XYZ file of C-alpha atoms in Angstrom:
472
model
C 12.031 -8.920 6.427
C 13.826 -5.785 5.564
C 10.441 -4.330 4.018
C 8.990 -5.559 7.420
C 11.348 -3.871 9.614
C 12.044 -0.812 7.570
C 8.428 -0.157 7.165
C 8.057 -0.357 11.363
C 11.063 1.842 11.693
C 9.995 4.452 9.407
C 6.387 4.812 11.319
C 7.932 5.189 14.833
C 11.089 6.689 14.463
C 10.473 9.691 12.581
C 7.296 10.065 15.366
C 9.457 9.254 18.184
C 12.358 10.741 17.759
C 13.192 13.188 14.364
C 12.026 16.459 13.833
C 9.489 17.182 10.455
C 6.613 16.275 9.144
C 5.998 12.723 8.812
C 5.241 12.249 5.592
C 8.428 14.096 4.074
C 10.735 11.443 6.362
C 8.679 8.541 5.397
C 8.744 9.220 1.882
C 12.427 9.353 1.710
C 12.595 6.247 4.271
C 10.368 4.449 1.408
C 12.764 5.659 -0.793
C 16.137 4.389 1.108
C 14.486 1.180 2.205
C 13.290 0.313 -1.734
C 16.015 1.313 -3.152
C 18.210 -1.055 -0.656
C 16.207 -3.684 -0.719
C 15.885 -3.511 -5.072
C 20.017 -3.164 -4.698
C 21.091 -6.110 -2.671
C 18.429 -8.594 -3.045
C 17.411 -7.579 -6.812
C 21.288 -7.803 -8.045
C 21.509 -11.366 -5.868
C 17.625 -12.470 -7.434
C 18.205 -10.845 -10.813
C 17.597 -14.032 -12.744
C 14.670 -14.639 -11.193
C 13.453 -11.599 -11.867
C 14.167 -11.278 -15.681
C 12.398 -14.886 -15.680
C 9.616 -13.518 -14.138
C 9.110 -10.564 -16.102
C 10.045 -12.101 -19.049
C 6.824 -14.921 -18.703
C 5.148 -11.754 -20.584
C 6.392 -11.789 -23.304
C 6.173 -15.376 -24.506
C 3.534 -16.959 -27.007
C 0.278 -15.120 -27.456
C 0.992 -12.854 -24.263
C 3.567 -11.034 -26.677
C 0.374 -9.369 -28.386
C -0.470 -7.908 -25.337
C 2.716 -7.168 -23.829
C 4.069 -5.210 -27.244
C 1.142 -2.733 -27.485
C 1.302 -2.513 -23.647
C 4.283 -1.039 -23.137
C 4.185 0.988 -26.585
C 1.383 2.702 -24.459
C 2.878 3.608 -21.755
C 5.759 4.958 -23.632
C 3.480 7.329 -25.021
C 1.560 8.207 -21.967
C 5.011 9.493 -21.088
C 6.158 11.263 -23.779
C 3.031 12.776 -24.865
C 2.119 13.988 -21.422
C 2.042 18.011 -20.565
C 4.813 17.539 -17.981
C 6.647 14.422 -19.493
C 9.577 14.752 -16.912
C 6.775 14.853 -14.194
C 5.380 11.946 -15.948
C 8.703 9.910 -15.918
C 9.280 10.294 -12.236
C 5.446 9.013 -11.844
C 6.610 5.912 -14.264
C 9.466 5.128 -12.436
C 7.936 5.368 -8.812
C 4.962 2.980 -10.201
C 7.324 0.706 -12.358
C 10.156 0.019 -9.285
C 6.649 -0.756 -6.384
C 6.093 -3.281 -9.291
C 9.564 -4.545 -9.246
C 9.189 -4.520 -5.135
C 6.302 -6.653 -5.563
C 7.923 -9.029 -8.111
C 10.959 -9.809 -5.717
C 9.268 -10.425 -3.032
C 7.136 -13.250 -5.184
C 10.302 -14.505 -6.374
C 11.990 -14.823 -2.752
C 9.107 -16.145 -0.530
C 9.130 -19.665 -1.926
C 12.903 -19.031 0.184
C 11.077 -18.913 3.653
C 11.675 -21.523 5.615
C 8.931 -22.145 8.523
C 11.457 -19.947 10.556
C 11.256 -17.342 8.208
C 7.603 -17.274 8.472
C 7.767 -17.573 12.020
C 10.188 -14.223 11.946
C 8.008 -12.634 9.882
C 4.546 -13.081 12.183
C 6.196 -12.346 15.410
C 8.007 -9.137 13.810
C 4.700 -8.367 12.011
C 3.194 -8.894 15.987
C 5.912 -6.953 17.535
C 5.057 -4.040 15.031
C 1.500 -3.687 16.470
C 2.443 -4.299 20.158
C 5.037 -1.338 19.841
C 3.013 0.926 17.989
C -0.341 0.270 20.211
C 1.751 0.688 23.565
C 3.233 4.302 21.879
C -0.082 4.916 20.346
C -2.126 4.801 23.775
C 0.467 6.649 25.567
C 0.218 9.118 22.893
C -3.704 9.230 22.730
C -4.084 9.165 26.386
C -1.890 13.296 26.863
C -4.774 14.388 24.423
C -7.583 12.211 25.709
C -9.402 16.001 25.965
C -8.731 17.866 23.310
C -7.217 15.114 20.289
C -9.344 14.699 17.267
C -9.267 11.956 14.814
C -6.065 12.115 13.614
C -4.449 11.459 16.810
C -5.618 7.979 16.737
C -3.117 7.563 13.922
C -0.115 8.941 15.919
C 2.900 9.269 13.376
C 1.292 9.484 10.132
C 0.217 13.326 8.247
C -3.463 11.505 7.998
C -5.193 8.848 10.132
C -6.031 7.416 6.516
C -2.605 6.517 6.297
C -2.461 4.681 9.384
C -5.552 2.500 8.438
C -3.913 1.844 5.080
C -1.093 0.106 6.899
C -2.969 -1.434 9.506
C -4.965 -3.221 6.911
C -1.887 -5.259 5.367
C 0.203 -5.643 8.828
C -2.505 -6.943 11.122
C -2.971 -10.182 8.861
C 0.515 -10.850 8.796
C 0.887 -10.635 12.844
C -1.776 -13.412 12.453
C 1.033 -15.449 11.285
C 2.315 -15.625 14.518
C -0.723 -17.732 15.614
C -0.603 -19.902 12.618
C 3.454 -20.637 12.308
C 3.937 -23.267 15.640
C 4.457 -27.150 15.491
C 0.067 -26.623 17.422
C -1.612 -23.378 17.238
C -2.331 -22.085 21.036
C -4.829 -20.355 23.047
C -1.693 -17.938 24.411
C -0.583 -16.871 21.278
C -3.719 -15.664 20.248
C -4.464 -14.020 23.175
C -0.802 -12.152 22.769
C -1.662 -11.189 19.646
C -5.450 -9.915 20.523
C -4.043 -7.779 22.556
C -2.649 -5.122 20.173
C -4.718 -6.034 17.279
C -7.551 -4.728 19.339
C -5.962 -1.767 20.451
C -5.364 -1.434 16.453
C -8.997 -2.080 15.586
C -10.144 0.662 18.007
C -7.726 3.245 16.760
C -9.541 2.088 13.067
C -13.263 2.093 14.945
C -12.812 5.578 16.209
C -11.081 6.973 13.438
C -13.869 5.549 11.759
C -11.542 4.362 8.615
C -14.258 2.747 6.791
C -12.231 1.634 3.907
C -9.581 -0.211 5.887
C -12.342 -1.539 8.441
C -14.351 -2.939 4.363
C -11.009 -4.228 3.403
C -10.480 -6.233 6.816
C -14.178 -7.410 7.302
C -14.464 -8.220 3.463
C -11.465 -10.566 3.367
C -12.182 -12.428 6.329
C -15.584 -13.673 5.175
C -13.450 -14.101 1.473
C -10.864 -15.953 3.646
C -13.717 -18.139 5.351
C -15.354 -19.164 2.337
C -12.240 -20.195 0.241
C -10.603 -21.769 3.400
C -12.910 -23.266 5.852
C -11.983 -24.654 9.031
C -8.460 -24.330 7.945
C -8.634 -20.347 8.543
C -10.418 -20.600 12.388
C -7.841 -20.025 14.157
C -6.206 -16.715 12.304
C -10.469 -15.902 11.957
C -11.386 -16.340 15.129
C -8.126 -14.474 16.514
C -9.373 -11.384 14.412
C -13.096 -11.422 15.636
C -11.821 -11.531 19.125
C -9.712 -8.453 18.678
C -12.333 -6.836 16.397
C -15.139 -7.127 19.048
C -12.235 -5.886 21.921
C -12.003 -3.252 19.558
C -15.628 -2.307 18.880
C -16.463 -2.285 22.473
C -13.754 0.012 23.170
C -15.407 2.167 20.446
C -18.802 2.308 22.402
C -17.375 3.007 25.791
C -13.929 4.940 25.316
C -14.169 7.292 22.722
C -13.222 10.834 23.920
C -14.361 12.302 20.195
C -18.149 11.596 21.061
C -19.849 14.162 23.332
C -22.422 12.233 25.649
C -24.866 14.550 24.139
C -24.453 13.325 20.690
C -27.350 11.846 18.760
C -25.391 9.562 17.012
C -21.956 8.004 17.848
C -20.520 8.264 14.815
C -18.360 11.809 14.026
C -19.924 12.229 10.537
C -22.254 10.516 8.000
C -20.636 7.277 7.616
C -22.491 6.794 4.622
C -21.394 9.608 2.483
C -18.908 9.580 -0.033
C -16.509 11.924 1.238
C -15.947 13.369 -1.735
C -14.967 9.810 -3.538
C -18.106 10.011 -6.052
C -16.842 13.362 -7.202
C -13.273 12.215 -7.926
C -14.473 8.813 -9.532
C -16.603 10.463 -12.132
C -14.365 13.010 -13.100
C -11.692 10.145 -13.579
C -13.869 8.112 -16.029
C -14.714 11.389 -17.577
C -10.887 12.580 -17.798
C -10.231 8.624 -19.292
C -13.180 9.008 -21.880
C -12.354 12.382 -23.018
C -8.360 11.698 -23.568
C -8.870 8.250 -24.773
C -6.256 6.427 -25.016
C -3.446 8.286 -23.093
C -5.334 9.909 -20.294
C -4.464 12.897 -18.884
C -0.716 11.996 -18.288
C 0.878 10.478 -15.429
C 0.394 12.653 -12.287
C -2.410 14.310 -13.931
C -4.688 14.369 -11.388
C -2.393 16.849 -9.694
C -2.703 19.254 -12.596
C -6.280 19.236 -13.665
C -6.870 22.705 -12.684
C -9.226 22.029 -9.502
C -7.528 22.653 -6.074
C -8.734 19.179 -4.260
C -7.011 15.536 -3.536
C -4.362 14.890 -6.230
C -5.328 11.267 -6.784
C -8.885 9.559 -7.288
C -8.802 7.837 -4.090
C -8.982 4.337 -6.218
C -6.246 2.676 -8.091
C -8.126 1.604 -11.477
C -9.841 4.917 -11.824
C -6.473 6.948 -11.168
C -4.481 4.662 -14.002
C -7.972 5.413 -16.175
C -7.671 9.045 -15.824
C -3.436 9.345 -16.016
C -2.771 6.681 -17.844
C -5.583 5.326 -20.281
C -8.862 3.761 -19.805
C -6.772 0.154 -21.834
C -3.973 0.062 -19.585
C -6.647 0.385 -16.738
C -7.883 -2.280 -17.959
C -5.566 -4.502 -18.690
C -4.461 -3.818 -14.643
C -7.619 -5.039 -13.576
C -7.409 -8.053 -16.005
C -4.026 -8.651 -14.536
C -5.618 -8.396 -11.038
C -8.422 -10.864 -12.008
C -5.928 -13.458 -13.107
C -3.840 -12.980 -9.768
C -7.180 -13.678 -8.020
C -7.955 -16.921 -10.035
C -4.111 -17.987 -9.626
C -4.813 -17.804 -5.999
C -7.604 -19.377 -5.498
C -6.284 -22.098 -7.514
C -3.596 -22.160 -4.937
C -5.880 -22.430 -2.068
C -7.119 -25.849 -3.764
C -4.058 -27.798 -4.408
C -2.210 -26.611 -0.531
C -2.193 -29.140 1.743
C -3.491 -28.879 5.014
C -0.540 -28.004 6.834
C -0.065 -24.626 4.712
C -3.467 -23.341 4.548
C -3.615 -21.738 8.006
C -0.468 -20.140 7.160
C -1.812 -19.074 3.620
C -5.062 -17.633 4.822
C -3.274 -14.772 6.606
C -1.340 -13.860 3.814
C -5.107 -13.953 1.402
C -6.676 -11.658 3.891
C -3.498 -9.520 4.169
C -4.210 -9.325 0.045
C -8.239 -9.078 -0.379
C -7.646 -6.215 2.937
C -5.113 -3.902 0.800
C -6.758 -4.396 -1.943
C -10.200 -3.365 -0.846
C -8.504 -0.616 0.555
C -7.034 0.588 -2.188
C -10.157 1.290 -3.869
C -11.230 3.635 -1.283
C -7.534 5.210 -0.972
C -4.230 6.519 -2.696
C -1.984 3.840 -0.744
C -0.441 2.878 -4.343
C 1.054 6.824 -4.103
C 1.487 7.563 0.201
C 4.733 6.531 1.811
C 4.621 3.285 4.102
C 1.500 2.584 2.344
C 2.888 1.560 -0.734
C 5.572 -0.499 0.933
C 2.942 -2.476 2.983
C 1.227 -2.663 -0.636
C 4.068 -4.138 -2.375
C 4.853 -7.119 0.902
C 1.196 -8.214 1.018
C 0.903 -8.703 -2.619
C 4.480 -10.095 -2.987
C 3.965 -12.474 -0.405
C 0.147 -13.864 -1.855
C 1.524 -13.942 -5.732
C 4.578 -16.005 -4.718
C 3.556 -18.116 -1.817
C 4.578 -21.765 -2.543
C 5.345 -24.537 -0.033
C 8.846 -24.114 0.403
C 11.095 -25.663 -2.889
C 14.364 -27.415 -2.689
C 17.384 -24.882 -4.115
C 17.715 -27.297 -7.560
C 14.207 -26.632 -7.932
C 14.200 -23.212 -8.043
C 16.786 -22.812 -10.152
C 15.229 -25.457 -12.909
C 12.889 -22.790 -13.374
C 15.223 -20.137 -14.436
C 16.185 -18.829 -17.542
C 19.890 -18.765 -18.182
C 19.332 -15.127 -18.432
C 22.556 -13.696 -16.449
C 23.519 -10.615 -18.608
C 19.449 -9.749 -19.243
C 18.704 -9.904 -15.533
C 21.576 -7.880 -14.883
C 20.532 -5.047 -17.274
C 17.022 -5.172 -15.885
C 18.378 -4.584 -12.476
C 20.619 -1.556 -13.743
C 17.815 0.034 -15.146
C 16.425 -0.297 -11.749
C 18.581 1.634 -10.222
C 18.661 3.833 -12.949
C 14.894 4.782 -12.224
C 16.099 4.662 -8.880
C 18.764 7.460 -9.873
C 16.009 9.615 -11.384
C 14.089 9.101 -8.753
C 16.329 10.779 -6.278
C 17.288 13.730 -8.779
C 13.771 14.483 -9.580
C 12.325 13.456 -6.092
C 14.434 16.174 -4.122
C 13.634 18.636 -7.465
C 9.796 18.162 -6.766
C 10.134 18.051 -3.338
C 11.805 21.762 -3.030
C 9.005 22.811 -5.323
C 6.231 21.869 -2.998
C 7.960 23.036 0.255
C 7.591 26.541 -1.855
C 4.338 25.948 -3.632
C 2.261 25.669 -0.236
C 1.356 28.907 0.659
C 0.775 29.782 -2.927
C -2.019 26.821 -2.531
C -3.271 27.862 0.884
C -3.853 31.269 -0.379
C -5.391 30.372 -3.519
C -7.405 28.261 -1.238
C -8.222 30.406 1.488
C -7.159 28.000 4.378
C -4.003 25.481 5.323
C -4.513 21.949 3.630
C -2.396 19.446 1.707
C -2.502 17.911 -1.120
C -0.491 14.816 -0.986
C 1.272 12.731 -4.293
C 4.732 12.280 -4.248
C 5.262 15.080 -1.421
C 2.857 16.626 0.872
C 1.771 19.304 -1.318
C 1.098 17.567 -4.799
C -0.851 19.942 -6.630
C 1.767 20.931 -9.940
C -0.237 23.780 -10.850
C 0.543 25.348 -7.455
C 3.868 24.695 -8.045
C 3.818 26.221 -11.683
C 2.782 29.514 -10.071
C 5.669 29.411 -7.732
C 8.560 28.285 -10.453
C 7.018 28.403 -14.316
C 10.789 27.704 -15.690
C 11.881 24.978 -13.731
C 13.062 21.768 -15.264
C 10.816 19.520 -13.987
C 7.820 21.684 -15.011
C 8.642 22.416 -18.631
């Protein structure tokens, strides 16, 4: 709930109400609201945790888990920029310690907790439609595409949220003693408002992620899935319509009603094959973590996919093994889906299309590395790897390690990372502030490069300050 909330609160009230650029406030609200969250409820769930973590490294899974994290050791140490490279590791290392805890506390929810969590998830998109059309309608003449992602540096960054938080307001359908004709019509509402914000915007990977997982969601779920399915056509063909006959961006002259070729790569192809070329050419290791930022070509500082960006700063094998250890989450939930009972499938599907949508998306996207992104990342995918019908306290607790003084050394180096984090964080953050026009005037025109901060390019930033700590 506090990811829920926090994540809301960061979108509208740096719009709303704070002064500077979006993406600097929600990057240190991301920061503030995972390092609370990893504070209270990681030192209360710290057993849990350890046990978790700790599943890796019994029997045969020790062979993997050894040479594993030798790797990424390396990857650190050997990297050009290795204290550049540890804040990377400990940004990526504490999302994966967000997405642990929230496996290890949603067998916790209670139907009321599930009923919170729809109708704040719903609340989210009612609030944010009502600001976003009173935002889009001032520049109804003379917006572009951006402005139908009002509060976020890109519209892309929108549509990354949008696809893990409209699944979840689905829940408020599902969650009720009888599913009713009036709460899906409550929640069509906004969700269509959301879907034509992601029509016009033309977000194609968040608009893949959505459509994908629904038919996903059909297939493994049936009949048990109409009513969240059927609530997301509705507001997707509100939303599509809207497209056709509202869409200030299209001149009535146009030959085509799309803004650009929808079928080109933007780019994507480019950044995809030089990642599998960086990964084959410094096999094992990569380039280093944050690499991408630093490969000498002024241009996105990611790969715009999440397997190809560990490939290229991390290794091609611990690539791999990710997508191995994505495979198995997808097999662990489908064998889920067969042994629910009926009552907890409706409530299930939501959270599966909440996980197939983010993770389409993130194949298209850098939401692993964007503020807000990351933390609707780390809820969807907590919430899908942990779902259980709810278990009695003894239960849980059956199932845990007497592991006090480990778990409680796991969660201080947790907020160790979370220490360095802040040190380093404000550090790099200084350094792009200075680096930008250095990057604009290499460049020859204003645009950002976004990683950690908005301008993420380190070689820009090794122009500006060649002997500063983080850099050496």
């Amino acid at each position: 709930m506090a990811l829920l909330f926090g994540l809301a609160a960061s979108v509208i009230l740096p719009w709303q109400y704070l002064p500077g650029t979006p993406f600097t406030l929600q990057r240190i609200a991301q920061w503030l609201i995972t390092g609370a969250t990893l504070l209270v409820a990681g030192l209360a769930l710290r057993r849990e945790l350890y046990a978790k973590l700790s599943l890796a490294w019994q029997g045969p899974r020790k062979l993997v888990a050894l040479p594993t994290l030798a790797l990424i050791v390396a990857a650190v140490l050997l990297a050009p920029l290795p204290r550049v490279a540890l804040l990377e590791l400990s940004y990526l290392a504490l999302l994966a310690a967000l997405i642990l805890l929230v496996a290890v506390a949603t067998p916790c929810l209670s139907t009321w907790g599930w009923r919170l969590l729809g109708a704040g998830a719903a609340l989210f998109c009612l609030v944010y439609a009502v600001l976003a059309l009173d935002h889009i309608s001032l520049v109804w003449d003379f917006g572009n595409r951006h402005d139908f992602g009002p509060g976020f540096d890109n519209v892309r960054f929108f549509a990354d949220v949008a696809a893990g938080v409209m699944p979840l307001a689905l829940l408020y359908v599902v969650v009720r003693p009888r599913p009713s004709w009036l709460a899906a019509a409550l929640v069509s509402v906004p969700l269509g408002v959301w879907w034509w914000m992601l029509w016009v915007s033309e977000s194609r990977a968040a608009l893949l992620g959505l459509i994908t997982g629904s038919l996903l969601v059909l297939w493994l779920f049936g009949r048990a899935a109409r009513w969240p399915l059927a609530t997301l056509a509705v507001s997707a063909l509100l939303g599509l319509l809207g497209w056709w006959l509202l869409n200030p961006l299209v001149q009535e002259t146009a030959a085509s009603p799309f803004l650009r070729d929808i079928t080109s790569s933007s780019g994507r192809l480019a950044l995809w094959s030089d990642s599998l070329r960086y990964a084959w050419q410094h096999f094992p290791l990569g380039l280093g973590p944050m690499g991408f930022a630093d490969d000498g070509q002024l241009r996105s500082a990611h790969a715009h996919n999440l397997f190809l960006n560990i490939a290229a700063e991390w290794g091609l094998p611990l690539a791999l093994l990710l997508l191995a250890v994505t495979l198995k989450a997808c097999l662990d939930i489908r064998r889920r889906v067969m042994s629910l009972d009926a009552a907890h499938q409706p409530l299930y599907a939501c959270v599966v299309l909440g996980f197939v949508s983010v993770l389409v998306n993130v194949q298209f996207a850098g939401a692993q590395v964007m503020p807000v992104s990351a933390l609707t990342l780390a809820l969807v995918v907590g919430l899908a790897l942990g779902f259980r019908p709810r278990q009695a306290p003894h239960e849980q607790h059956d199932t845990v390690s007497q592991a006090g003084l480990k778990g409680t050394l796991l969660w201080s180096l947790m907020m160790l990372m979370l220490g360095y984090q802040a040190v380093a964080g404000v550090s790099l953050h200084a350094l792009s502030r200075d680096s930008s026009a250095t990057c604009f005037e290499a460049m020859g025109r204003s645009s950002y490069y976004p990683r950690f901060w908005p301008q993420g390019r380190l070689e820009c930033m090794r122009l500006e300050a060649p002997a500063h700590w983080l850099l050496q």
